[in-house]
Amino acid sequence: MFKNYLKITWRNLVKDKTFTLINVLGLSVAFGVAILLSMAAFFDLGYNNFHENGDDIYQVYTVVQAPKGPEATTSQPAPLASALKEEVPGVANITRFLEQEALTLYKEKEINFDAAWLDSAFFDMFTFPVLKGNKDNPLQEKNSVVVTENTANALFGAEEAVGKTIAILIDGVEEPFTVSAVIGNHENQNTLEFDIAIPFENHEGYADSMETWNAQYHAVYMQLQPEISVQQFEGNTLPLTQLHYSSNSERLKRDGAVPNEAGQFFQIRLLPLKDIRFTSFGKGFAEVSRAVPFLILGVAFLILFIASVNFINMSVAKSAQRLREIGMRKTLGAQKMQLFFQFWSESLLVFLVSVAIGAALSFLLIDEFRTIFRTAISFEMLMSPTIIIGFFLVVFVITLVVGGYPALLLSRLGTIQSLKGKLETSGSNRVRNVLMVVQFGIAILLISGTLVLWSQVDYMRNKDLGFDKEQVLSFPIDGKKNPYDAVQLLREELAGNPNVLGVSASDNNLGRGKDGSQSTSVWGFDYKGKGVRTHALTVDYDYFETLRLELIAGRSFDKNYPGDTQAVIINERMAKEIGETDPLTASLPMSDSLRSPIIGVVKDYNFQDISKAIAPLTFFLDRESGLSYAFVKVAPVNMAKTFDAVEAAWKKIEPNAAFLGSFLDENIDNTFVREKKIATMITSGSILAITLSCIGLFAMSLLIVAQRTKEIGVRKVLGASVSSITVLLTKDFLQLVLISFVIATPIAWWFLREWLENYENKIELNVWFFAIAGILAMAIAFFTVGSRTITAAMQNPVRSLRDE
């Protein structure tokens, strides 16, 4: 029986090569793309899942009831971890965690590694297997460090790493450390990445901040005891906040802040480790959203849906050609179940071939996919039994539903009706029309999303940020020299180069450079009886001139004024914050005895991501604070040559330091990689959705023209024109596209409006985005169907009427 099914299936598929090819092509592409997209989505959703204690680990964050509304932060003071451990029941393990680069020296090598400054409990909490060395407590000693396998290879090559002594530059001093252990290289799905782990007590400034509750600069991770719930623990922290944050609470109350429902101004909260990658704190609370990976899965599903709709519609439309076969089979005693399995086996074979080709396509395209979407997916992800079984189960369900519907429809036909060769098509047409409306609705939704997303990306790329991002080179200041001395040496080296227009530095980059780092410092103080918070930026001379920042009052820092090292410059937003009519007459309290005069006010500019509102900012010229990034303004000619000149100059100053130079426009682009990734994905999905829809439309037009050949001939004999016949055959499809547009547009409007609400600076959502999407869908549908119908309408009616 099975062999008979297989033979008939093969004959029918080979007999109609055109439609078999269309089905296999559409489904193969859909399965190939869906496999890649699903891998990318599950890769993101799998972040931090490899930690054995992951379900019990949380990041500590604090919600502050500020006068302007709640503010949430993951930056914590140094004494908080020990206070939680000692004063709040339920803590199994706790560690501080601070990411910061550390210049590491071994013999002639100087390498800037991504360092994690943490407590010894870290390796008890998190799963980072020790390959060599102390496996029980690798950071037991204060002068011990743990390195990854890659770090060990970079420093020691083939030499044994454990027991080696290295030096780490801390606060300008080379401190000796001993490598106590080597751990495996991190999983790709890991938010806690580092090259070298250093005991927290060694961090510069720790001695001054270890008992200070107002200096918040690191993260805290905690492992709860199994019997303690998150709600219990958060409730148990109230006495701690009342004790250690009482003075801050009084200041907030004085400034008009409103306490939370528990009557507190500070509340300690816990964020699950597996939610960290998907959490934002912009609205004053932890907002967890897995929208991006689920959007990727959604696009994969929609592409498969469109391909499946094509298969169903073509199968139903072709059913009229097999009516007599069905009638004969029923006359000879075939049962409904036998007919069902016959037609379903044809679908199953098409799907299995398509899945195999789709898997091969995904294998061939995976490298390009990884590059375009900046993901580390691999087919090793699919090797687990659970995923393999799940994949085949999904394919089986899709095949059963998509192939089963046409098979069920055909198997239920009556014997007499089948032998007459007539099929009642009203119900089938309704199903076909509904599926096509949904199909084109999806395409219009994706086209609208593509237009809006790329418009927002283009807006962010081209918006005037308030500083000169063109032809400004930035790079990290790595090396043993004092950063101020290094920048001055750089000025001197480049002084004779006519294409170098300015050199300066600061303690933070603009955008994300090649090192991927982006941070900010916040300073709080009382000013005239009111609490004030401002972002703080340490800069060198010529900073404003190099970046072409506009001073609207006062002056810039000047080497001819020695007192400028004690002065500050503020932005417009900070001027409004302190509320002075003339900010140049004011001074800010650096301490109880020292006040810093304001010597200038700079026009507001986007010093953070463009998605954020411009916040108060204060500039310092303080040699006690370090500089982290150099900025070089170059002329718009011979830029490649000038880039090489800057690199050569820096290599001369710091011969052992890596040069990670990039232009600020590149850095700014790197701040919205996520948006570009989503836009690229939606664009790819839109193109594929339209292509698959067009394939389905074209196939449907072929079938309908074939079914109405004699009608076309009669109409032509009676005088119908080519245009009237074309309109007759295409209007039904165009009406379906119009209905799709009416249904999809409000849905697209709502989703895109919600998405744009995440941005402080955003485009206006106007009707043209959706009108263009509708016009494109209508035009594509018309040309797809019209190309075939015009050809049919132009044929000689004698041939059409003679066809039987």
mmCIF file of C-alpha atoms in Angstrom, residues 195-415:
data_model
loop_
_atom_site.group_PDB
_atom_site.id
_atom_site.type_symbol
_atom_site.label_atom_id
_atom_site.label_comp_id
_atom_site.label_asym_id
_atom_site.label_seq_id
_atom_site.Cartn_x
_atom_site.Cartn_y
_atom_site.Cartn_z
ATOM 1 C CA ASP A 195 39.628 38.338 30.158
ATOM 2 C CA ILE A 196 41.058 38.520 33.644
ATOM 3 C CA ALA A 197 39.475 38.424 37.121
ATOM 4 C CA ILE A 198 41.021 40.516 39.916
ATOM 5 C CA PRO A 199 40.042 40.643 43.626
ATOM 6 C CA PHE A 200 37.784 43.655 44.197
ATOM 7 C CA GLU A 201 39.885 45.004 47.058
ATOM 8 C CA ASN A 202 42.665 45.879 44.610
ATOM 9 C CA HIS A 203 40.591 48.372 42.635
ATOM 10 C CA GLU A 204 41.931 51.911 42.735
ATOM 11 C CA GLY A 205 40.091 54.077 45.223
ATOM 12 C CA TYR A 206 38.639 51.100 47.102
ATOM 13 C CA ALA A 207 40.278 52.151 50.365
ATOM 14 C CA ASP A 208 38.447 55.484 50.182
ATOM 15 C CA SER A 209 35.067 54.061 49.129
ATOM 16 C CA MET A 210 34.837 50.822 51.137
ATOM 17 C CA GLU A 211 32.686 52.501 53.802
ATOM 18 C CA THR A 212 31.091 55.175 51.613
ATOM 19 C CA TRP A 213 27.412 54.702 50.754
ATOM 20 C CA ASN A 214 27.208 57.647 48.338
ATOM 21 C CA ALA A 215 29.797 56.354 45.819
ATOM 22 C CA GLN A 216 27.985 53.950 43.482
ATOM 23 C CA TYR A 217 30.176 52.440 40.790
ATOM 24 C CA HIS A 218 29.789 48.647 40.500
ATOM 25 C CA ALA A 219 27.214 45.870 40.148
ATOM 26 C CA VAL A 220 26.213 43.353 42.827
ATOM 27 C CA TYR A 221 25.119 39.766 42.098
ATOM 28 C CA MET A 222 23.517 37.566 44.722
ATOM 29 C CA GLN A 223 22.538 33.926 45.065
ATOM 30 C CA LEU A 224 19.419 33.416 47.175
ATOM 31 C CA GLN A 225 18.952 30.518 49.536
ATOM 32 C CA PRO A 226 16.465 28.019 48.022
ATOM 33 C CA GLU A 227 13.795 28.533 50.676
ATOM 34 C CA ILE A 228 13.731 32.349 50.314
ATOM 35 C CA SER A 229 11.537 33.979 47.674
ATOM 36 C CA VAL A 230 12.355 37.228 45.908
ATOM 37 C CA GLN A 231 9.395 38.979 47.551
ATOM 38 C CA GLN A 232 10.514 37.825 50.999
ATOM 39 C CA PHE A 233 14.041 39.052 50.472
ATOM 40 C CA GLU A 234 13.015 42.428 49.078
ATOM 41 C CA GLY A 235 10.742 42.922 52.101
ATOM 42 C CA ASN A 236 13.574 41.960 54.464
ATOM 43 C CA THR A 237 15.817 44.729 53.046
ATOM 44 C CA LEU A 238 13.625 47.582 54.380
ATOM 45 C CA PRO A 239 15.491 47.871 57.736
ATOM 46 C CA LEU A 240 18.800 48.020 55.825
ATOM 47 C CA THR A 241 17.653 50.892 53.592
ATOM 48 C CA GLN A 242 16.222 52.755 56.579
ATOM 49 C CA LEU A 243 19.557 52.440 58.374
ATOM 50 C CA HIS A 244 22.068 53.162 55.613
ATOM 51 C CA TYR A 245 20.073 55.462 53.314
ATOM 52 C CA SER A 246 18.391 57.611 55.972
ATOM 53 C CA SER A 247 20.284 60.831 55.172
ATOM 54 C CA ASN A 248 19.622 60.425 51.452
ATOM 55 C CA SER A 249 15.947 59.782 52.180
ATOM 56 C CA GLU A 250 15.736 62.993 54.183
ATOM 57 C CA ARG A 251 17.215 64.969 51.293
ATOM 58 C CA LEU A 252 14.747 63.427 48.852
ATOM 59 C CA LYS A 253 11.865 64.224 51.169
ATOM 60 C CA ARG A 254 13.124 67.799 51.470
ATOM 61 C CA ASP A 255 13.254 68.163 47.687
ATOM 62 C CA GLY A 256 9.641 67.057 47.248
ATOM 63 C CA ALA A 257 10.043 63.382 46.333
ATOM 64 C CA VAL A 258 7.044 61.105 46.918
ATOM 65 C CA PRO A 259 7.717 57.817 48.776
ATOM 66 C CA ASN A 260 6.645 54.456 47.316
ATOM 67 C CA GLU A 261 3.683 52.380 48.501
ATOM 68 C CA ALA A 262 5.780 51.111 51.436
ATOM 69 C CA GLY A 263 6.603 54.692 52.502
ATOM 70 C CA GLN A 264 10.250 54.314 51.442
ATOM 71 C CA PHE A 265 12.447 56.512 49.276
ATOM 72 C CA PHE A 266 14.933 53.697 48.586
ATOM 73 C CA GLN A 267 14.072 50.113 47.781
ATOM 74 C CA ILE A 268 16.426 47.242 46.970
ATOM 75 C CA ARG A 269 15.078 44.969 44.245
ATOM 76 C CA LEU A 270 16.284 41.768 42.564
ATOM 77 C CA LEU A 271 16.514 41.093 38.835
ATOM 78 C CA PRO A 272 16.815 37.433 37.701
ATOM 79 C CA LEU A 273 20.100 36.657 35.959
ATOM 80 C CA LYS A 274 18.296 35.312 32.874
ATOM 81 C CA ASP A 275 16.424 38.619 32.460
ATOM 82 C CA ILE A 276 19.474 40.891 32.525
ATOM 83 C CA ARG A 277 20.076 40.938 28.765
ATOM 84 C CA PHE A 278 16.461 41.932 28.121
ATOM 85 C CA THR A 279 16.069 44.620 30.800
ATOM 86 C CA SER A 280 16.032 48.411 30.574
ATOM 87 C CA PHE A 281 15.667 50.906 33.420
ATOM 88 C CA GLY A 282 14.743 54.019 31.430
ATOM 89 C CA LYS A 283 11.266 54.399 32.962
ATOM 90 C CA GLY A 284 12.382 54.164 36.584
ATOM 91 C CA PHE A 285 11.852 50.435 37.004
ATOM 92 C CA ALA A 286 13.182 47.174 35.584
ATOM 93 C CA GLU A 287 11.334 46.624 32.327
ATOM 94 C CA VAL A 288 11.986 43.135 30.927
ATOM 95 C CA SER A 289 11.240 42.737 27.234
ATOM 96 C CA ARG A 290 12.170 39.847 24.975
ATOM 97 C CA ALA A 291 10.521 41.619 22.053
ATOM 98 C CA VAL A 292 13.536 41.376 19.731
ATOM 99 C CA PRO A 293 14.044 37.570 19.786
ATOM 100 C CA PHE A 294 10.288 37.018 19.683
ATOM 101 C CA LEU A 295 10.096 39.442 16.757
ATOM 102 C CA ILE A 296 12.718 37.318 14.990
ATOM 103 C CA LEU A 297 10.656 34.190 15.681
ATOM 104 C CA GLY A 298 7.579 36.059 14.471
ATOM 105 C CA VAL A 299 9.240 36.929 11.163
ATOM 106 C CA ALA A 300 10.294 33.269 10.745
ATOM 107 C CA PHE A 301 6.721 32.139 11.418
ATOM 108 C CA LEU A 302 5.243 34.698 9.003
ATOM 109 C CA ILE A 303 7.574 33.611 6.209
ATOM 110 C CA LEU A 304 6.620 29.965 6.752
ATOM 111 C CA PHE A 305 2.969 30.971 6.892
ATOM 112 C CA ILE A 306 3.141 32.764 3.535
ATOM 113 C CA ALA A 307 4.839 29.774 1.887
ATOM 114 C CA SER A 308 2.240 27.457 3.427
ATOM 115 C CA VAL A 309 -0.608 29.659 2.172
ATOM 116 C CA ASN A 310 0.826 29.363 -1.337
ATOM 117 C CA PHE A 311 0.896 25.576 -0.994
ATOM 118 C CA ILE A 312 -2.692 25.372 0.260
ATOM 119 C CA ASN A 313 -4.085 27.705 -2.379
ATOM 120 C CA MET A 314 -2.316 25.947 -5.241
ATOM 121 C CA SER A 315 -3.315 22.516 -3.945
ATOM 122 C CA VAL A 316 -6.984 23.514 -3.706
ATOM 123 C CA ALA A 317 -6.925 25.302 -7.072
ATOM 124 C CA LYS A 318 -5.394 22.236 -8.777
ATOM 125 C CA SER A 319 -7.915 19.884 -7.198
ATOM 126 C CA ALA A 320 -10.289 20.363 -10.140
ATOM 127 C CA GLN A 321 -7.761 18.568 -12.371
ATOM 128 C CA ARG A 322 -7.967 15.405 -10.231
ATOM 129 C CA LEU A 323 -11.718 15.069 -9.734
ATOM 130 C CA ARG A 324 -12.191 12.149 -12.118
ATOM 131 C CA GLU A 325 -9.240 10.357 -10.488
ATOM 132 C CA ILE A 326 -10.958 10.718 -7.123
ATOM 133 C CA GLY A 327 -14.273 9.512 -8.587
ATOM 134 C CA MET A 328 -12.687 6.432 -10.118
ATOM 135 C CA ARG A 329 -10.878 5.579 -6.886
ATOM 136 C CA LYS A 330 -14.109 5.853 -4.906
ATOM 137 C CA THR A 331 -15.977 3.751 -7.493
ATOM 138 C CA LEU A 332 -13.325 1.055 -7.097
ATOM 139 C CA GLY A 333 -13.819 1.059 -3.320
ATOM 140 C CA ALA A 334 -11.280 3.558 -1.996
ATOM 141 C CA GLN A 335 -12.124 4.815 1.480
ATOM 142 C CA LYS A 336 -11.860 8.428 2.682
ATOM 143 C CA MET A 337 -8.858 7.587 4.869
ATOM 144 C CA GLN A 338 -7.021 5.981 1.929
ATOM 145 C CA LEU A 339 -7.642 9.043 -0.240
ATOM 146 C CA PHE A 340 -6.551 11.316 2.584
ATOM 147 C CA PHE A 341 -3.260 9.472 3.017
ATOM 148 C CA GLN A 342 -2.698 9.463 -0.750
ATOM 149 C CA PHE A 343 -2.980 13.233 -1.065
ATOM 150 C CA TRP A 344 -1.278 13.894 2.266
ATOM 151 C CA SER A 345 1.691 11.711 1.267
ATOM 152 C CA GLU A 346 2.193 13.954 -1.780
ATOM 153 C CA SER A 347 2.335 16.981 0.529
ATOM 154 C CA LEU A 348 4.623 15.129 2.928
ATOM 155 C CA LEU A 349 7.099 14.323 0.174
ATOM 156 C CA VAL A 350 7.150 17.946 -1.026
ATOM 157 C CA PHE A 351 7.702 19.147 2.543
ATOM 158 C CA LEU A 352 10.473 16.654 3.301
ATOM 159 C CA VAL A 353 12.344 17.582 0.132
ATOM 160 C CA SER A 354 11.826 21.273 0.918
ATOM 161 C CA VAL A 355 13.090 20.856 4.496
ATOM 162 C CA ALA A 356 16.204 19.058 3.247
ATOM 163 C CA ILE A 357 16.929 21.787 0.677
ATOM 164 C CA GLY A 358 16.125 24.495 3.235
ATOM 165 C CA ALA A 359 18.544 22.971 5.753
ATOM 166 C CA ALA A 360 21.234 22.868 3.056
ATOM 167 C CA LEU A 361 20.558 26.529 2.184
ATOM 168 C CA SER A 362 20.825 27.556 5.842
ATOM 169 C CA PHE A 363 24.124 25.678 6.116
ATOM 170 C CA LEU A 364 25.498 27.462 3.046
ATOM 171 C CA LEU A 365 24.298 30.911 4.175
ATOM 172 C CA ILE A 366 25.112 30.746 7.884
ATOM 173 C CA ASP A 367 28.421 32.632 7.618
ATOM 174 C CA GLU A 368 26.812 35.521 5.723
ATOM 175 C CA PHE A 369 23.908 35.493 8.201
ATOM 176 C CA ARG A 370 26.298 35.710 11.165
ATOM 177 C CA THR A 371 28.075 38.674 9.568
ATOM 178 C CA ILE A 372 24.921 40.607 8.656
ATOM 179 C CA PHE A 373 23.115 40.081 11.951
ATOM 180 C CA ARG A 374 26.194 40.037 14.206
ATOM 181 C CA THR A 375 25.316 36.791 15.925
ATOM 182 C CA ALA A 376 27.414 33.807 16.989
ATOM 183 C CA ILE A 377 24.942 31.076 16.033
ATOM 184 C CA SER A 378 26.225 27.685 14.910
ATOM 185 C CA PHE A 379 24.680 24.364 13.922
ATOM 186 C CA GLU A 380 26.055 22.880 17.136
ATOM 187 C CA MET A 381 23.041 24.569 18.772
ATOM 188 C CA LEU A 382 20.783 22.125 16.925
ATOM 189 C CA MET A 383 22.577 18.981 18.042
ATOM 190 C CA SER A 384 20.707 18.463 21.310
ATOM 191 C CA PRO A 385 18.024 15.710 21.226
ATOM 192 C CA THR A 386 15.368 18.129 22.491
ATOM 193 C CA ILE A 387 15.892 20.579 19.620
ATOM 194 C CA ILE A 388 16.060 17.812 16.987
ATOM 195 C CA ILE A 389 12.831 16.212 18.229
ATOM 196 C CA GLY A 390 11.191 19.629 18.495
ATOM 197 C CA PHE A 391 12.237 20.541 14.948
ATOM 198 C CA PHE A 392 10.806 17.369 13.429
ATOM 199 C CA LEU A 393 7.657 17.753 15.514
ATOM 200 C CA VAL A 394 7.159 21.286 14.151
ATOM 201 C CA VAL A 395 7.720 20.090 10.570
ATOM 202 C CA PHE A 396 5.252 17.228 11.111
ATOM 203 C CA VAL A 397 2.579 19.568 12.515
ATOM 204 C CA ILE A 398 3.036 22.061 9.662
ATOM 205 C CA THR A 399 2.830 19.234 7.126
ATOM 206 C CA LEU A 400 -0.232 17.774 8.815
ATOM 207 C CA VAL A 401 -2.071 21.109 8.864
ATOM 208 C CA VAL A 402 -0.908 22.586 5.547
ATOM 209 C CA GLY A 403 -0.940 19.362 3.546
ATOM 210 C CA GLY A 404 -3.834 17.848 5.468
ATOM 211 C CA TYR A 405 -6.390 20.546 4.660
ATOM 212 C CA PRO A 406 -6.329 20.053 0.843
ATOM 213 C CA ALA A 407 -6.141 16.268 1.352
ATOM 214 C CA LEU A 408 -9.181 16.333 3.653
ATOM 215 C CA LEU A 409 -11.088 18.553 1.211
ATOM 216 C CA LEU A 410 -10.466 16.196 -1.715
ATOM 217 C CA SER A 411 -11.117 12.985 0.236
ATOM 218 C CA ARG A 412 -14.578 14.227 1.300
ATOM 219 C CA LEU A 413 -15.831 14.799 -2.262
ATOM 220 C CA GLY A 414 -18.798 12.675 -3.361
ATOM 221 C CA THR A 415 -18.333 9.990 -6.026
#
